Amino acid sequence: MSEIDVIVIGAGPAGEVAAGRLADGGLRVAIVEKHLVAGECSYYACMPSKALLRPGELLGEAKRVPGTREAVTGTIDVESTLARRDEVIHDLDDSAQLPWLEERGIELIRGEGALEGEKTVRVGDQTYTASKAVIISTGTGAAIPPIEGIDDVDTWNNRDATTASVRPDSMVVLGGGPVGSELSTAWASLGTKVTLVEPEPRLLMREEPFAGEQVAASLQKNYGVKVILGALATKVSQAGNAITVELNDGRTLETEKLLLATGRKPLVEGLGLETIGVDGSGFIEVEENMSVKGQGWLYAIGDVNGRVLLTHMGKYQAWVASGCILGRAVAATAEPYGSPRVTFTDPQVAAVGITEADARSSGREFDIVEVPTGAVAGASFYGKGVDGTSRLIIDRSDETIIGATFTGFETAEMIHAATIAMVGEVPMSRLRHAVPSFPTRSEIWLRLAEAYESRQD
Amino acid sequence: MSEIDVIVIGAGPAGEVAAGRLADGGLRVAIVEKHLVAGECSYYACMPSKALLRPGELLGEAKRVPGTREAVTGTIDVESTLARRDEVIHDLDDSAQLPWLEERGIELIRGEGALEGEKTVRVGDQTYTASKAVIISTGTGAAIPPIEGIDDVDTWNNRDATTASVRPDSMVVLGGGPVGSELSTAWASLGTKVTLVEPEPRLLMREEPFAGEQVAASLQKNYGVKVILGALATKVSQAGNAITVELNDGRTLETEKLLLATGRKPLVEGLGLETIGVDGSGFIEVEENMSVKGQGWLYAIGDVNGRVLLTHMGKYQAWVASGCILGRAVAATAEPYGSPRVTFTDPQVAAVGITEADARSSGREFDIVEVPTGAVAGASFYGKGVDGTSRLIIDRSDETIIGATFTGFETAEMIHAATIAMVGEVPMSRLRHAVPSFPTRSEIWLRLAEAYESRQD
């Protein structure tokens, strides 16, 4: 490619979406990738974790339902599960992704991209100049917590835990956020003896308290996971294949694998941000249209800008940024509503917008309505007996939803209704007329509407 | 009860909701029921059919997913499935429903209710007078098609097919609407040899053509059902346990059971409508607030008014009617948008609003966007390989959705998002900002938004 309009550094979901849209819009696009086209999410995060989680979830349900439970005589086939996981991550080979780029005339440049001044990117010994813009979408990597001895221990991060070819006998997971909670569920369902350590008083601290509480209870009761809350690892050491973890409450854990799920850090090292005077010490700060502050030609999308570390929001930001570069007036309208997110634990935790705690600290006037997710006829057939709670936070000034959390069996597909209600700013009085079908589990919306009505009576 | 404000005739879902809301609103309510409190839906329709369908659906999925398929060694346990079905329908005993009425002070009158002039209802040798209103919610029963010999054959209707205590070896189903399609799927999944006969050129004629086509293909391929389209039964006869069905195309079918799923008729006989000068020859015509034309004190809700033969819409109508009786201004806002409905076949068919054919005959200007339901990352884990189509009909004048159909694996919970978008009148340009979580199957909304955008480009 002799002339390039836009250079995208990082071919994860956000980078790919941006490149694709720009190319579809007629621009000449190059995309730089040092590892695998399709990114962390496809090979080491969302996708393989779901492949590891699905059999346990499904077999759990099959064992609950009379008529199928008698047909299930075995346990999960670990080898087959891992083989399917390998299929999902294409055996860490990205060649299946390349035709998509080729069809759009997007040039793939393998290597590490680094800025060398305005609109200029060096990859290896080649230098490329973009006529219009550069987009950084390098994502995040696992953060290493400051624990004594951590550098001398052969720890696992999300990449190791999602791509492992052998099931460990035992695993200590540090961090009870979405990554730690999902991977604890996955490996425990496959037979690993898991201990999950979270310094906060509950799992999934950013969600409504009942979410983390329900997940912890289920992990302990249904998956044999030991959940340790309010404790911090202070020292780790390794002797052969045995890792020892010392906690600040005096307890000592012995384990085969130690998974670090204690947060993410932006992948900004070596990006050459200093050549253009941009702070490269952390997440890259961006404006509402995803352009880097003070640099109209430079955009940062996806995890690396630290706004929302979620694949779908990265893809959305890609749409916003590419729209701007293409000269369309696109605003990141969705962001102020608060991103939707789903944790594929048991129960699943699906949420959008803010929590009660957020609402309280914002000083807004709001109402809460809450019902058990299982309080509908449809729950007689799907996830019978799985605990769950459905809660809406409703702005008192205009009756619109500002937060929704649905925990329970397969609530992942139930949250988009709330996202639409929020982004569409549909008030509760109007939502009462959106009738859910009987006997779907979406009748939880009827229960919530009734709870809202009776609150007002 | 010495004084009654409202008498409800028929204690199905619609009648119960109306009675409950009126009692909660402070009125004295009596409800008349000749059979079982909770109605057709709970004992003979929606609920038992889902109990019969769930094991097949679930085992099908368990056999598709590597990791669980190896754990499934048996087939569906029919006895256990039927026992669970009996549990769901409370062994046709409604005593579990009575506390709900008692708590609200609703008087239950067992027997057949018949009007005897304005606000007056006779049950057996007792006559009751309502100070405010009478609500008719008697529902529908299975219609008997005019086929030669039908009266001399021991046919099944939905009640027989949903409550059968023994699996038939073979079954001919007349009628490929939702009832016939669901019950064919259910019994075939339990091992019955099913032949489904539909006079129209496809199943589920009121839905988008691809829905019925996909269900027919799956019934034949995955369930061993023989689907005969475009043929009408002209004569039936019985010799012992063998029933013979003659079709107008010359074919003859032999079967153990003959299920009539050819439509519903309103249960208006003996209601005494003639005593107040209301036409009792068919569905009872009502105004927008569910009151019977010309009779301000009389309401008809649910199936019996023929507006929408769906439990959830009956419950909605109950809310409308009871709101009016309580003096609140409640309008049936939802109805003009077109009711949501879910057929729990394989694939599931979930829809709301109008179809392409409806849009075309209405003369409206509209756009269609359509994508395969499986064209999302989430479909790698849920219902992999199950055919399905997601289609939106979009009004060209204001970009709002006027019809949505999602067929595929467990789409039942995905349609409520469309219902909210429709009732909230959220235009497509705004829906683009309602970001679905990755990797949920709700990302089909992203695909639809992209398809809509690229249509405009």
PDB file of C-alpha atoms in Angstrom, chain A residues 9 44 61-62 64 80 113 130 158 175 221 267 302 341 347 351 373 391 396 400 415 432:
ATOM      1  CA  ILE A   9      -2.425  -0.117  16.051  1.00  0.00           C
ATOM      2  CA  TYR A  44      -7.717 -15.360  25.816  1.00  0.00           C
ATOM      3  CA  GLU A  61     -29.619 -27.517  34.014  1.00  0.00           C
ATOM      4  CA  ALA A  62     -29.924 -30.973  32.465  1.00  0.00           C
ATOM      5  CA  ARG A  64     -32.337 -30.217  37.315  1.00  0.00           C
ATOM      6  CA  SER A  80     -13.819 -32.686  24.809  1.00  0.00           C
ATOM      7  CA  GLY A 113       3.631  -0.290  16.164  1.00  0.00           C
ATOM      8  CA  ALA A 130      -1.268   8.212   7.702  1.00  0.00           C
ATOM      9  CA  ASN A 158      -6.095 -14.951  32.134  1.00  0.00           C
ATOM     10  CA  GLY A 175      -9.358 -11.516  42.619  1.00  0.00           C
ATOM     11  CA  LYS A 221     -22.569 -24.904  47.441  1.00  0.00           C
ATOM     12  CA  LEU A 267      -0.753  -1.793  26.940  1.00  0.00           C
ATOM     13  CA  GLY A 302     -11.226   0.036  23.542  1.00  0.00           C
ATOM     14  CA  ARG A 341     -22.190  -6.150  31.142  1.00  0.00           C
ATOM     15  CA  PRO A 347     -26.183 -17.414  38.556  1.00  0.00           C
ATOM     16  CA  ALA A 351     -26.532  -5.456  34.435  1.00  0.00           C
ATOM     17  CA  THR A 373     -35.962 -13.525  39.056  1.00  0.00           C
ATOM     18  CA  ARG A 391     -33.766  -4.962  40.329  1.00  0.00           C
ATOM     19  CA  ARG A 396     -37.885   9.737  40.254  1.00  0.00           C
ATOM     20  CA  THR A 400     -36.839   6.246  33.445  1.00  0.00           C
ATOM     21  CA  ILE A 415     -30.658  -7.405  29.945  1.00  0.00           C
ATOM     22  CA  ARG A 432     -46.239  -1.195  31.604  1.00  0.00           C
TER      23      ARG A 432
END
